[in-house]
PDB file of C-alpha atoms in Angstrom:
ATOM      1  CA  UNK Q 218      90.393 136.339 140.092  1.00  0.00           C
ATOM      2  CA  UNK Q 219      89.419 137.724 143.133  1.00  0.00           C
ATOM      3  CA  UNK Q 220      87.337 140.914 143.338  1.00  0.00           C
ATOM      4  CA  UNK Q 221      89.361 143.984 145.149  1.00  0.00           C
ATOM      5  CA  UNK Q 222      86.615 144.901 146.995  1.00  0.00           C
ATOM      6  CA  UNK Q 223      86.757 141.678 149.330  1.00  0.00           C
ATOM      7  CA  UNK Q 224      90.075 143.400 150.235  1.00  0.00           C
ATOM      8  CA  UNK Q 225      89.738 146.371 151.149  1.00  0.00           C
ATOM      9  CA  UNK Q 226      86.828 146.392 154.059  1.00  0.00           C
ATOM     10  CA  UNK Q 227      89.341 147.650 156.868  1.00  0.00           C
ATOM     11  CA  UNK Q 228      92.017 146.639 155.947  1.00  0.00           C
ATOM     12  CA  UNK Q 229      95.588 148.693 155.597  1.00  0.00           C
ATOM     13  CA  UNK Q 230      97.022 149.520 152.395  1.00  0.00           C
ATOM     14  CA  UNK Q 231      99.524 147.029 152.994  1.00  0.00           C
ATOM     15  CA  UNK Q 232      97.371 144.557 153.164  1.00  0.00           C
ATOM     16  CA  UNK Q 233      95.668 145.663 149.643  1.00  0.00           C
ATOM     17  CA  UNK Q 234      98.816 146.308 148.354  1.00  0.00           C
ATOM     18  CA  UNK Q 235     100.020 142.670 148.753  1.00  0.00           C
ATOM     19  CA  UNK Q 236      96.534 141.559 147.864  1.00  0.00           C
ATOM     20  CA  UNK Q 237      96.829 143.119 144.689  1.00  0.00           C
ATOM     21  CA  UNK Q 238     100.496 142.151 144.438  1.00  0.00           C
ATOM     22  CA  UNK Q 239      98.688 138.276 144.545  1.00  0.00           C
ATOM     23  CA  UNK Q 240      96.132 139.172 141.995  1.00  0.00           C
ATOM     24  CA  UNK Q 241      98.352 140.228 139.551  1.00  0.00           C
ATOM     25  CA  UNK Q 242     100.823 136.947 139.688  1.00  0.00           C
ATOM     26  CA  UNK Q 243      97.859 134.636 139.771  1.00  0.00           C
ATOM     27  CA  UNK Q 244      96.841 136.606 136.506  1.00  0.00           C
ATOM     28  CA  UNK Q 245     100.351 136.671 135.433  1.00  0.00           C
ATOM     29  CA  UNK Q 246     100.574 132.365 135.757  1.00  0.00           C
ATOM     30  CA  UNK Q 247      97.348 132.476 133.590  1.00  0.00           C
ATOM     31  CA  UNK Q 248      98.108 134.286 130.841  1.00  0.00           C
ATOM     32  CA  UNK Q 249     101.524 132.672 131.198  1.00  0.00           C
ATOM     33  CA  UNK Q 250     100.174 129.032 130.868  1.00  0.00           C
ATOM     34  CA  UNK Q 251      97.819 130.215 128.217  1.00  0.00           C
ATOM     35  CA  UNK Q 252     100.381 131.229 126.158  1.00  0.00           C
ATOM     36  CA  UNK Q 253     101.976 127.972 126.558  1.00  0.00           C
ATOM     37  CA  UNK Q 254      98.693 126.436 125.683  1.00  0.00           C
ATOM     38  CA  UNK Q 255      98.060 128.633 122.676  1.00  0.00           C
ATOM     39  CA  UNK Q 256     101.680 127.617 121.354  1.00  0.00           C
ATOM     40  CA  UNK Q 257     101.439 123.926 121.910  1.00  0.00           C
ATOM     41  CA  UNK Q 258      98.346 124.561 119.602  1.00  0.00           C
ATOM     42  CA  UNK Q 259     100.453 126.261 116.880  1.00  0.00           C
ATOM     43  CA  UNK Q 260     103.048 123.961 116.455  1.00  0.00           C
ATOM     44  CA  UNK Q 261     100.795 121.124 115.487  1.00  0.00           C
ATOM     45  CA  UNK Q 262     100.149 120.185 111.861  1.00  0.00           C
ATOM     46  CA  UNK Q 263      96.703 120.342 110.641  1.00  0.00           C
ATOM     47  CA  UNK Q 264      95.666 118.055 108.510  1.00  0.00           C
ATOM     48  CA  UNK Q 265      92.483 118.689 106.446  1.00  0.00           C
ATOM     49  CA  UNK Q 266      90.603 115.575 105.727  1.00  0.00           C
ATOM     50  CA  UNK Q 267      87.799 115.610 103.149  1.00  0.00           C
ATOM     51  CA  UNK Q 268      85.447 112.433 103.187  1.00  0.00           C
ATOM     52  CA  UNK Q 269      82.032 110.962 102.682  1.00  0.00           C
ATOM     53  CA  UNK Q 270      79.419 111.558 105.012  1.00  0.00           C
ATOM     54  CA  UNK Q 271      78.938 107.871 105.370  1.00  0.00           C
ATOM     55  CA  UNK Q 272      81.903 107.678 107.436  1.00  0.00           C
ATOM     56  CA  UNK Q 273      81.696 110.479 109.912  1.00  0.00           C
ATOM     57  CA  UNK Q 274      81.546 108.486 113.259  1.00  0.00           C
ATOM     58  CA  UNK Q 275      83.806 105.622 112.393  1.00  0.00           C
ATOM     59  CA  UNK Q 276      86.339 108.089 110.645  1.00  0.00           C
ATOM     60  CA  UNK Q 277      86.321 110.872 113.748  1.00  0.00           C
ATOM     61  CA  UNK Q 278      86.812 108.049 116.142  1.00  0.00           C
ATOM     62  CA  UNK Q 279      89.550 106.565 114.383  1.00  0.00           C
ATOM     63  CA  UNK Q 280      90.875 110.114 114.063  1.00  0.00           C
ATOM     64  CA  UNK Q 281      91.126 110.713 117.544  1.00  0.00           C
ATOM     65  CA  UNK Q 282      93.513 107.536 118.035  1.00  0.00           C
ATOM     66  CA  UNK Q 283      95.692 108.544 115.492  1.00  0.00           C
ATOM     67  CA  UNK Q 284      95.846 112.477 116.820  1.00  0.00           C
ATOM     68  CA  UNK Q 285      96.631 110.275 120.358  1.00  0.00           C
ATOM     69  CA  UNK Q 286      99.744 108.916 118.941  1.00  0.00           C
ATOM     70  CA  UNK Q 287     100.662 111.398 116.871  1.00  0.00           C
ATOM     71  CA  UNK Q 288     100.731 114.804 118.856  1.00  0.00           C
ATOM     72  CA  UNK Q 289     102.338 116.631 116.282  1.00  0.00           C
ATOM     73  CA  UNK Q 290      99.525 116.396 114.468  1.00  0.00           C
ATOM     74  CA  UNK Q 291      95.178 117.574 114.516  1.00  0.00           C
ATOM     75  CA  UNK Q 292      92.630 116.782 111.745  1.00  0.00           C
ATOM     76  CA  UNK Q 293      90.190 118.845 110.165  1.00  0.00           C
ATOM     77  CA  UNK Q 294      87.255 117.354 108.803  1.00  0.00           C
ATOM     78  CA  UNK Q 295      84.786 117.808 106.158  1.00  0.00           C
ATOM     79  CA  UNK Q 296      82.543 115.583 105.993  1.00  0.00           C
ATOM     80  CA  UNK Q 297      79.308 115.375 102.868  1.00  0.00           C
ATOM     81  CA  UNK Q 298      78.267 113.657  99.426  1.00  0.00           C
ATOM     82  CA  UNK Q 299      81.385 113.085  97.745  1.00  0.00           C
ATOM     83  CA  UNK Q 300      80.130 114.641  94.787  1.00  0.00           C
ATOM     84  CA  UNK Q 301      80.468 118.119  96.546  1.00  0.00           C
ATOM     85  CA  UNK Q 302      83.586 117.353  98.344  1.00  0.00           C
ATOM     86  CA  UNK Q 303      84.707 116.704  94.744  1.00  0.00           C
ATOM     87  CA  UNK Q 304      83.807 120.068  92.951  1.00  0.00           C
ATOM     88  CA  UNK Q 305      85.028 121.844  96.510  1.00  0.00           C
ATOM     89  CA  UNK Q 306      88.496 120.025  95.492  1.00  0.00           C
ATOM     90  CA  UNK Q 307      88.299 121.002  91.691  1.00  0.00           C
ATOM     91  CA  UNK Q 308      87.001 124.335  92.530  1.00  0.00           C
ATOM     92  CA  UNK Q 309      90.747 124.637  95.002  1.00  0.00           C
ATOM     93  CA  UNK Q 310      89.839 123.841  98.325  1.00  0.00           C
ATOM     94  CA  UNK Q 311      92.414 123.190 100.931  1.00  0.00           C
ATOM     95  CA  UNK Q 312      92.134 119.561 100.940  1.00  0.00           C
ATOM     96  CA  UNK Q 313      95.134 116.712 102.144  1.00  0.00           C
ATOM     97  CA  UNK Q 314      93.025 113.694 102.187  1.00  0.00           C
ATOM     98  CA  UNK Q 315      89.864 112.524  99.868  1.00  0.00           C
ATOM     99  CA  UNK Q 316      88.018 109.374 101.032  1.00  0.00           C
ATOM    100  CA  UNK Q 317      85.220 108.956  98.517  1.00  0.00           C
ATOM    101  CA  UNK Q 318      82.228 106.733  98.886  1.00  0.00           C
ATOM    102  CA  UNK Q 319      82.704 105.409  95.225  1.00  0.00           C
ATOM    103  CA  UNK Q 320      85.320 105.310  92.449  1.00  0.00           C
ATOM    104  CA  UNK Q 321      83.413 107.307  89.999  1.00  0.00           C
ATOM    105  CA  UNK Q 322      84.132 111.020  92.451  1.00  0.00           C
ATOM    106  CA  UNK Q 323      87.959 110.006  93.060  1.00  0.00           C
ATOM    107  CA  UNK Q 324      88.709 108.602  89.042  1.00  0.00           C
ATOM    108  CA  UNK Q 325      87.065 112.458  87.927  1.00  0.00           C
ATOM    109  CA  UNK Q 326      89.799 113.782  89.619  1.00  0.00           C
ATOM    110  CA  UNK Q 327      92.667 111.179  89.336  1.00  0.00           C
ATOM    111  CA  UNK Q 328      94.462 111.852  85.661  1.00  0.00           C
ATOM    112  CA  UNK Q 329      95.820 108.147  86.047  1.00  0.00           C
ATOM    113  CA  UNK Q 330      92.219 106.616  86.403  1.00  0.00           C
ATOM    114  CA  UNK Q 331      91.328 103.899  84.069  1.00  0.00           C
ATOM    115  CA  UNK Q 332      88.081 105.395  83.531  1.00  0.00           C
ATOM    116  CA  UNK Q 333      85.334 107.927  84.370  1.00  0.00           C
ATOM    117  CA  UNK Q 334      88.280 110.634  84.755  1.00  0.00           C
ATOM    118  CA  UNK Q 335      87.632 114.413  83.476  1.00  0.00           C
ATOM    119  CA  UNK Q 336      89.843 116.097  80.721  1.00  0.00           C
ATOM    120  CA  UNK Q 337      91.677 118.538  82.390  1.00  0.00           C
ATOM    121  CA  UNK Q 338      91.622 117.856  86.007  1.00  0.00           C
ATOM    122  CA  UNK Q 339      94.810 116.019  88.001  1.00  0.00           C
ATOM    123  CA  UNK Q 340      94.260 116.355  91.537  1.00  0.00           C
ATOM    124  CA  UNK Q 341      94.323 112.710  92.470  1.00  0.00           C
ATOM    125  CA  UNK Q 342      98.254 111.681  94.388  1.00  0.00           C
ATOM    126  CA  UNK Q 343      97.722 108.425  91.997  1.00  0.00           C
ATOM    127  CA  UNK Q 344     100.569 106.955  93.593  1.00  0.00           C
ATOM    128  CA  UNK Q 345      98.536 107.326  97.008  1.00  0.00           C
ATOM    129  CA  UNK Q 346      95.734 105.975  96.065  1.00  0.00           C
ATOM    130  CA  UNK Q 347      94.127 102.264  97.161  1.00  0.00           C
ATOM    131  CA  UNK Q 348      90.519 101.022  98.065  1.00  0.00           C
ATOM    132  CA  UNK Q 349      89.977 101.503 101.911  1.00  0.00           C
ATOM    133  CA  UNK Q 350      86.517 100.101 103.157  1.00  0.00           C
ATOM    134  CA  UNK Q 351      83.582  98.335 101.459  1.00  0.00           C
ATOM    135  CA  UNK Q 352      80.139  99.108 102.377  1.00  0.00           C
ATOM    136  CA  UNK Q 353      76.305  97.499 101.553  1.00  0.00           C
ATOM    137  CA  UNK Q 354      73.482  99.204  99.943  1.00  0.00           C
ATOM    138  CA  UNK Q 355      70.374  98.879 102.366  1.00  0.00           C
ATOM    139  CA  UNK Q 356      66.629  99.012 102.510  1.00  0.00           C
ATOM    140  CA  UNK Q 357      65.215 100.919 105.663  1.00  0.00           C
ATOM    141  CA  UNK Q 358      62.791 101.806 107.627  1.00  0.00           C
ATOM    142  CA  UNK Q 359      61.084 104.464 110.189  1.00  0.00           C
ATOM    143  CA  UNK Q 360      60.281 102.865 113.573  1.00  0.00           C
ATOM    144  CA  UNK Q 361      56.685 100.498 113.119  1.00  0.00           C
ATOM    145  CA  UNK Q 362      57.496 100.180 109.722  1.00  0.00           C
ATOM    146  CA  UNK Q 363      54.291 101.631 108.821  1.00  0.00           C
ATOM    147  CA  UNK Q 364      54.023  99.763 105.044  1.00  0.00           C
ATOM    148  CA  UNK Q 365      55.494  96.602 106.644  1.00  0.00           C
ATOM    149  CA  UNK Q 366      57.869  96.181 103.629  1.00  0.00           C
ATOM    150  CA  UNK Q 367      60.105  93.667 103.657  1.00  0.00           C
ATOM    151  CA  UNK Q 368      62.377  93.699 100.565  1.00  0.00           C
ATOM    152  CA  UNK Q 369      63.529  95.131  97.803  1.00  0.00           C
ATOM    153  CA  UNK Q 370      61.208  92.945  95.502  1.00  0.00           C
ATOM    154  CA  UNK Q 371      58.477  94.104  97.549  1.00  0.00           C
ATOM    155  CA  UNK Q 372      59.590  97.958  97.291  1.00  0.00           C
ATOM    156  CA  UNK Q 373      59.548  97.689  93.495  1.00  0.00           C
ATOM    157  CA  UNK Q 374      55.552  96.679  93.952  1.00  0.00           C
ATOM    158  CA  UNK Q 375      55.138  99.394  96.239  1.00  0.00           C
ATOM    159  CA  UNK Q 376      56.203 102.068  93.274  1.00  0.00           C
ATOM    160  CA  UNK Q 377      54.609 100.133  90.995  1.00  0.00           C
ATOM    161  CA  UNK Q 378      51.569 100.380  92.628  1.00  0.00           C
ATOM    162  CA  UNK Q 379      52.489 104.234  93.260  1.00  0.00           C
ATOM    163  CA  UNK Q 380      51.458 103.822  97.225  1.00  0.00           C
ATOM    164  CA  UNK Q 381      54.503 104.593  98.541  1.00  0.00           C
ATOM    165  CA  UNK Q 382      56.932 107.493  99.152  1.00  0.00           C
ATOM    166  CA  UNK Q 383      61.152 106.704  99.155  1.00  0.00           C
ATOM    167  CA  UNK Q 384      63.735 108.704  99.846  1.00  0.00           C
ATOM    168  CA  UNK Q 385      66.999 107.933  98.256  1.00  0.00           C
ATOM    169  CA  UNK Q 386      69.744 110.293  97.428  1.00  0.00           C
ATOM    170  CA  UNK Q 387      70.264 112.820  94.603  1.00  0.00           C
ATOM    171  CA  UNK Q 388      71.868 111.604  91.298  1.00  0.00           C
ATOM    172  CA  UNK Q 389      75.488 113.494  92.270  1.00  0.00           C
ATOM    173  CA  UNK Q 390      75.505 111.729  95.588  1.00  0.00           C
ATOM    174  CA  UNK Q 391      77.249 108.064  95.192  1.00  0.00           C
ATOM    175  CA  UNK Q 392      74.046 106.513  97.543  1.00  0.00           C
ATOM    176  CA  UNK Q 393      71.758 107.778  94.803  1.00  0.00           C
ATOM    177  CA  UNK Q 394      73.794 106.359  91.901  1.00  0.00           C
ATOM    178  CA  UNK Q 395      73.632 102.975  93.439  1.00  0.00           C
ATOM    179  CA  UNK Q 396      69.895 103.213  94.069  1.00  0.00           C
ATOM    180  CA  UNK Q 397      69.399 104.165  90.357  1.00  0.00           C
ATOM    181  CA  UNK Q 398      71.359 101.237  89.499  1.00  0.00           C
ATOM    182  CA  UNK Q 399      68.486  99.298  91.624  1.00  0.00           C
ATOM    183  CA  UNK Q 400      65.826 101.106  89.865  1.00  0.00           C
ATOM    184  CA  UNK Q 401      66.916 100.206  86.734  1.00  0.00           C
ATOM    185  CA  UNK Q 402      67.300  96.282  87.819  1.00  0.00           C
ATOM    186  CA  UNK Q 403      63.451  96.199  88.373  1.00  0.00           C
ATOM    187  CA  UNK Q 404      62.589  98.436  85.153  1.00  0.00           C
ATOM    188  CA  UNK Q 405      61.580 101.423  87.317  1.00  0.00           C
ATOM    189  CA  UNK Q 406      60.956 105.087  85.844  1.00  0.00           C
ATOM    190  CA  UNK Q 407      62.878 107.321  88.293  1.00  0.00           C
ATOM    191  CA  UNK Q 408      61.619 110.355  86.370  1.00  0.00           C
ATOM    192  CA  UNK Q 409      58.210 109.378  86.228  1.00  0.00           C
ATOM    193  CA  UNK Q 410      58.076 108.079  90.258  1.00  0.00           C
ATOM    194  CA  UNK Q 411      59.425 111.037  91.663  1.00  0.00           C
ATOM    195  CA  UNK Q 412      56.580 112.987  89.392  1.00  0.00           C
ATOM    196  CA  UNK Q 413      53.971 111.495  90.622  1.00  0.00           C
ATOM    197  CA  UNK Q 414      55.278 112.141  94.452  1.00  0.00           C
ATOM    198  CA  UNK Q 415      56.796 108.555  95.210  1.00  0.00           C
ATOM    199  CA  UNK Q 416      60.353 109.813  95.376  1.00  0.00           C
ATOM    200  CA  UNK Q 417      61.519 112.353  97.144  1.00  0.00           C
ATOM    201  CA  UNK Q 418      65.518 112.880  97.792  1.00  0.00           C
ATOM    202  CA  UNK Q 419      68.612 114.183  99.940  1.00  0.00           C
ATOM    203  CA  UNK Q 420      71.820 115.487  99.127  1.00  0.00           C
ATOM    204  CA  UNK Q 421      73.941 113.465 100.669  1.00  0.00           C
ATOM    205  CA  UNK Q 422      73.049 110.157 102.332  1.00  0.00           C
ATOM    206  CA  UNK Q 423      72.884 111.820 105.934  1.00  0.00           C
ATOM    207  CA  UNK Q 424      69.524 113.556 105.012  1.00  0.00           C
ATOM    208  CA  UNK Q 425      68.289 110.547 103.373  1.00  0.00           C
ATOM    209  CA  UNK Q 426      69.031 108.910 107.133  1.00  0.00           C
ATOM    210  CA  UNK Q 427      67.780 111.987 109.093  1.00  0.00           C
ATOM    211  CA  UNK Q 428      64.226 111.427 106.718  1.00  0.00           C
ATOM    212  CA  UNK Q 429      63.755 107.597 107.287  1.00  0.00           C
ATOM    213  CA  UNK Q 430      64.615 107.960 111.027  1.00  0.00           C
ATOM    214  CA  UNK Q 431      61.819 110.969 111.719  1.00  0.00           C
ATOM    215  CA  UNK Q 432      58.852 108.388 109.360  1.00  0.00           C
ATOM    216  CA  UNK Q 433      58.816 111.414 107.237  1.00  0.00           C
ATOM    217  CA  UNK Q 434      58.963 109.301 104.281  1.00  0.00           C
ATOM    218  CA  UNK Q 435      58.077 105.390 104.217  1.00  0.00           C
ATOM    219  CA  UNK Q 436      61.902 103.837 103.414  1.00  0.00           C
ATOM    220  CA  UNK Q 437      64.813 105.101 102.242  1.00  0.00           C
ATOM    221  CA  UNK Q 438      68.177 103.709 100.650  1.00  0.00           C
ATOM    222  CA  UNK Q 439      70.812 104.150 102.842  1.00  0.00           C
ATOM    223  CA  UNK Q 440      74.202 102.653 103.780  1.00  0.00           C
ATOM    224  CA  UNK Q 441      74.689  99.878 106.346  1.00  0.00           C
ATOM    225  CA  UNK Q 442      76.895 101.845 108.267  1.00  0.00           C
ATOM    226  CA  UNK Q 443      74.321 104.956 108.240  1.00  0.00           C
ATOM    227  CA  UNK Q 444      71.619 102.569 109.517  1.00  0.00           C
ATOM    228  CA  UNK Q 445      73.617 101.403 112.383  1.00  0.00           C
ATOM    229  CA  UNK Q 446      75.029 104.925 113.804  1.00  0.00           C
ATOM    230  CA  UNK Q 447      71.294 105.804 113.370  1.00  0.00           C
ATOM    231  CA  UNK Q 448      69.502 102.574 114.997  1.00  0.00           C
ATOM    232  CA  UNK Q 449      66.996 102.206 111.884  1.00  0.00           C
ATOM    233  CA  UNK Q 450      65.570  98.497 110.815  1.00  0.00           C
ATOM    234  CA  UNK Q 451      67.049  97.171 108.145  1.00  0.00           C
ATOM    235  CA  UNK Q 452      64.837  95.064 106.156  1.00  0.00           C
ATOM    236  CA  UNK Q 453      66.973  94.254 102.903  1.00  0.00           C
ATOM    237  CA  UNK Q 454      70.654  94.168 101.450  1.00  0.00           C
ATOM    238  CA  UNK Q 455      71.535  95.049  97.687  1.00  0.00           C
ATOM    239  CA  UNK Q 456      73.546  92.765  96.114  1.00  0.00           C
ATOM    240  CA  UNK Q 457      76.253  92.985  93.966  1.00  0.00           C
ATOM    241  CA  UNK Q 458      73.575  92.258  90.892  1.00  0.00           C
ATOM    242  CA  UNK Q 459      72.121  94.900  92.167  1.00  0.00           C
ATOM    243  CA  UNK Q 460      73.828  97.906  92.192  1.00  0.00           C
ATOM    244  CA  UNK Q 461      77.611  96.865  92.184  1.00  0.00           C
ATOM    245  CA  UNK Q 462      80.615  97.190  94.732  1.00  0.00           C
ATOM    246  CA  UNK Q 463      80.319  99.741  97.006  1.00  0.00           C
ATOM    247  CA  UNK Q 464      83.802 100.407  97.407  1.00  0.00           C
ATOM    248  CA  UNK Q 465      85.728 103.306  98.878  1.00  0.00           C
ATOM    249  CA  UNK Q 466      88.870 104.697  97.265  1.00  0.00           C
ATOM    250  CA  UNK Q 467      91.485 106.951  99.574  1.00  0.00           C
ATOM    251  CA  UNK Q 468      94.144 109.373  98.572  1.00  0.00           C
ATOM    252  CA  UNK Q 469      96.235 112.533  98.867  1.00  0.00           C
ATOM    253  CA  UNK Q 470      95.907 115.521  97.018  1.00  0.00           C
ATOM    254  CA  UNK Q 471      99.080 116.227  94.470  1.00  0.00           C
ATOM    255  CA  UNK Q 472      97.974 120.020  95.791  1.00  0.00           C
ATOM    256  CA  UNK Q 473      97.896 118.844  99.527  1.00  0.00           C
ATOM    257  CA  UNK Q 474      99.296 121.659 102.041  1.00  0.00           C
ATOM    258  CA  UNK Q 475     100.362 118.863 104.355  1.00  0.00           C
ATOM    259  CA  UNK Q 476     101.571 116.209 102.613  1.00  0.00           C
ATOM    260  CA  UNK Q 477     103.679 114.368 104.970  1.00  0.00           C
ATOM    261  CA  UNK Q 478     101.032 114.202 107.389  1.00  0.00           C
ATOM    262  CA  UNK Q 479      98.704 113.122 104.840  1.00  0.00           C
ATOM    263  CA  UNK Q 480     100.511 110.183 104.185  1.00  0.00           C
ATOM    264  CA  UNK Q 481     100.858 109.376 107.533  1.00  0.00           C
ATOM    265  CA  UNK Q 482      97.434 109.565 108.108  1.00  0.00           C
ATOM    266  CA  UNK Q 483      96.551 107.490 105.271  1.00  0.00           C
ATOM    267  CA  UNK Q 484      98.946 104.836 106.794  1.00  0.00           C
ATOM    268  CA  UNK Q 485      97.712 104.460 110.069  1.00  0.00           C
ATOM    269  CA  UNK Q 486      93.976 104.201 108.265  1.00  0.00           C
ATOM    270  CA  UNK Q 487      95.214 100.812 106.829  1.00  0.00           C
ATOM    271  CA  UNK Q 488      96.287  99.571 110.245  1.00  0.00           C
ATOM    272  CA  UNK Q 489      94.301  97.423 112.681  1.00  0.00           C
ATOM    273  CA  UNK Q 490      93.281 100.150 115.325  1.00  0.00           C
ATOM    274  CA  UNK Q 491      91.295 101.603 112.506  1.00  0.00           C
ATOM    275  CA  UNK Q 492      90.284  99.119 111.115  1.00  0.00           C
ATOM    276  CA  UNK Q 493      88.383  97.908 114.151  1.00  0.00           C
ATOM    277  CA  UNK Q 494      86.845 101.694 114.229  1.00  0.00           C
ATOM    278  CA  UNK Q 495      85.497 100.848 110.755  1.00  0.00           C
ATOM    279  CA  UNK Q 496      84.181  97.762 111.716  1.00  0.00           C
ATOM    280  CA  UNK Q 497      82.034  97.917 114.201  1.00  0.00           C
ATOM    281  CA  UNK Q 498      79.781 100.145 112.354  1.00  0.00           C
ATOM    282  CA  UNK Q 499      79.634  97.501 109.485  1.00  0.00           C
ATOM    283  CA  UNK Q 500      82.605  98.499 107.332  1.00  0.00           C
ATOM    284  CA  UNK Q 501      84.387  95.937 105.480  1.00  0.00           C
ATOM    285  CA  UNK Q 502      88.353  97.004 105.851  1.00  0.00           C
ATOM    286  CA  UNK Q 503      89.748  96.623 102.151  1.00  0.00           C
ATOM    287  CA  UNK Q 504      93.322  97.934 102.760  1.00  0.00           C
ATOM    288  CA  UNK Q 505      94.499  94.902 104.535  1.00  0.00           C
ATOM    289  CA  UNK Q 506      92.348  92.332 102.877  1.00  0.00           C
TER     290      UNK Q 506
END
């Protein structure tokens, strides 16, 4: 808006009256098409989308296509170890969509699960429910590689040897599950390793990333798609002796304040545009497979 003062230098009060007569429409026009922006706003549904940190770029990029084509609609996203996005859910957290990174987090809260599910709690839309992506356990490391490992085989020496520091993620945190799993394949003490100062840990597999990337620890054991967003080396791949499937499960909340959109949401996650999202950070799509 322009200030009065340029206005009123000499000039007659006409003039400042029809200057301010100017002023107020332009302000008028503003607050007018604010208004109109503000409402457009409102009237869109707002889906809240809970989901492993593991998928954060791939998901919010795949998000923004579907928002594209469906303006009625805008996502909210919250985004850590599905362990916490879990107890947030149990605990009665807005919540429309759950996208775990493993079956263990969803079947606690799905009273239909086959296994692993908790007495008491049905939060799981069961009839919702199917396996969306699959993703790889991976050894990495910090730029240089400073103790030019190679392996998992050789990683197991390493801790043996008690001459190396790993991060992997806590035991709640579906990342550190399946690196216990790969513990346990080579007889390792978790317990007694992170004692005596070769483990340390994150809380969700982000943090784990953030560690390996800065060389504060030597490796870490991370997901594919977390060592591609973050440009680490990745010198080894789990296998399925290993530590399992890493597959991710997808549903709707039976509590979900949106539930229409929910659905729809899930449904356009099973389609090719996002599948390609998924993809090219080194997803396996599971929903059309």
């Amino acid at each position: 808006m322009l200030d009065r003062r340029q206005f009123l230098g000499g000039s007659a009060a006409a003039a400042v009256a029809m200057g301010l007569a100017a002023c107020g429409s332009s302000s008028s026009e503003a607050k007018s098409d604010d208004s109109k922006s503000d409402a457009a706003s409102a009237e869109k549904t707002k889906i809240i989308v809970f989901a492993a940190a593991s998928m954060t770029e791939s998901l919010t990029k795949a998000g923004d296509t579907f928002c594209e084509q469906n303006g009625e609609y805008e996502l909210s996203y919250n985004y850590d170890s599905s362990g916490t996005l879990k107890t947030q859910i149990q605990e009665g957290a807005d919540c429309d969509v759950f996208i775990s990174a493993g079956q263990k987090q969803m079947n606690q809260l799905d009273a239909e699960a086959e296994k692993d599910h908790e007495d008491g709690l049905d939060f799981i839309d069961h009839s919702t429910r199917f396996n969306i992506l699959e993703n790889k356990v991976t050894l990495c490391v910090p730029e240089g590689n400073p103790k030019s490992i190679k392996s998992f085989d050789e990683l197991a020496e390493h801790l043996k040897a008690g001459d190396v520091l790993l991060c992997m993620g806590n035991s709640d945190v579906p990342v550190g599950q399946y690196t216990q799993k790969i513990l346990a394949y080579y007889e390792l003490d978790e317990e007694a390793l992170a004692a005596s100062g070769c483990i340390t840990y994150g809380t969700n597999v982000k943090e784990v990333t953030t560690q390996v990337s800065e060389g504060a620890v030597d490796c870490g054991i991370i997901y594919k798609t977390d060592a591609f967003s973050a440009g680490l080396t990745v010198v080894d791949e789990a296998t399925k002796e290993m530590c399992g499937q890493v597959v991710y499960p997808a549903a709707a909340t039976k509590n979900a304040p949106q539930p229409e959109g929910a659905k729809a949401f899930l449904e356009f996650l099973k389609g090719d545009e996002a599948s390609a999202d998924f993809e090219e950070v080194g997803f396996t799509p599971l929903a059309n497979a």
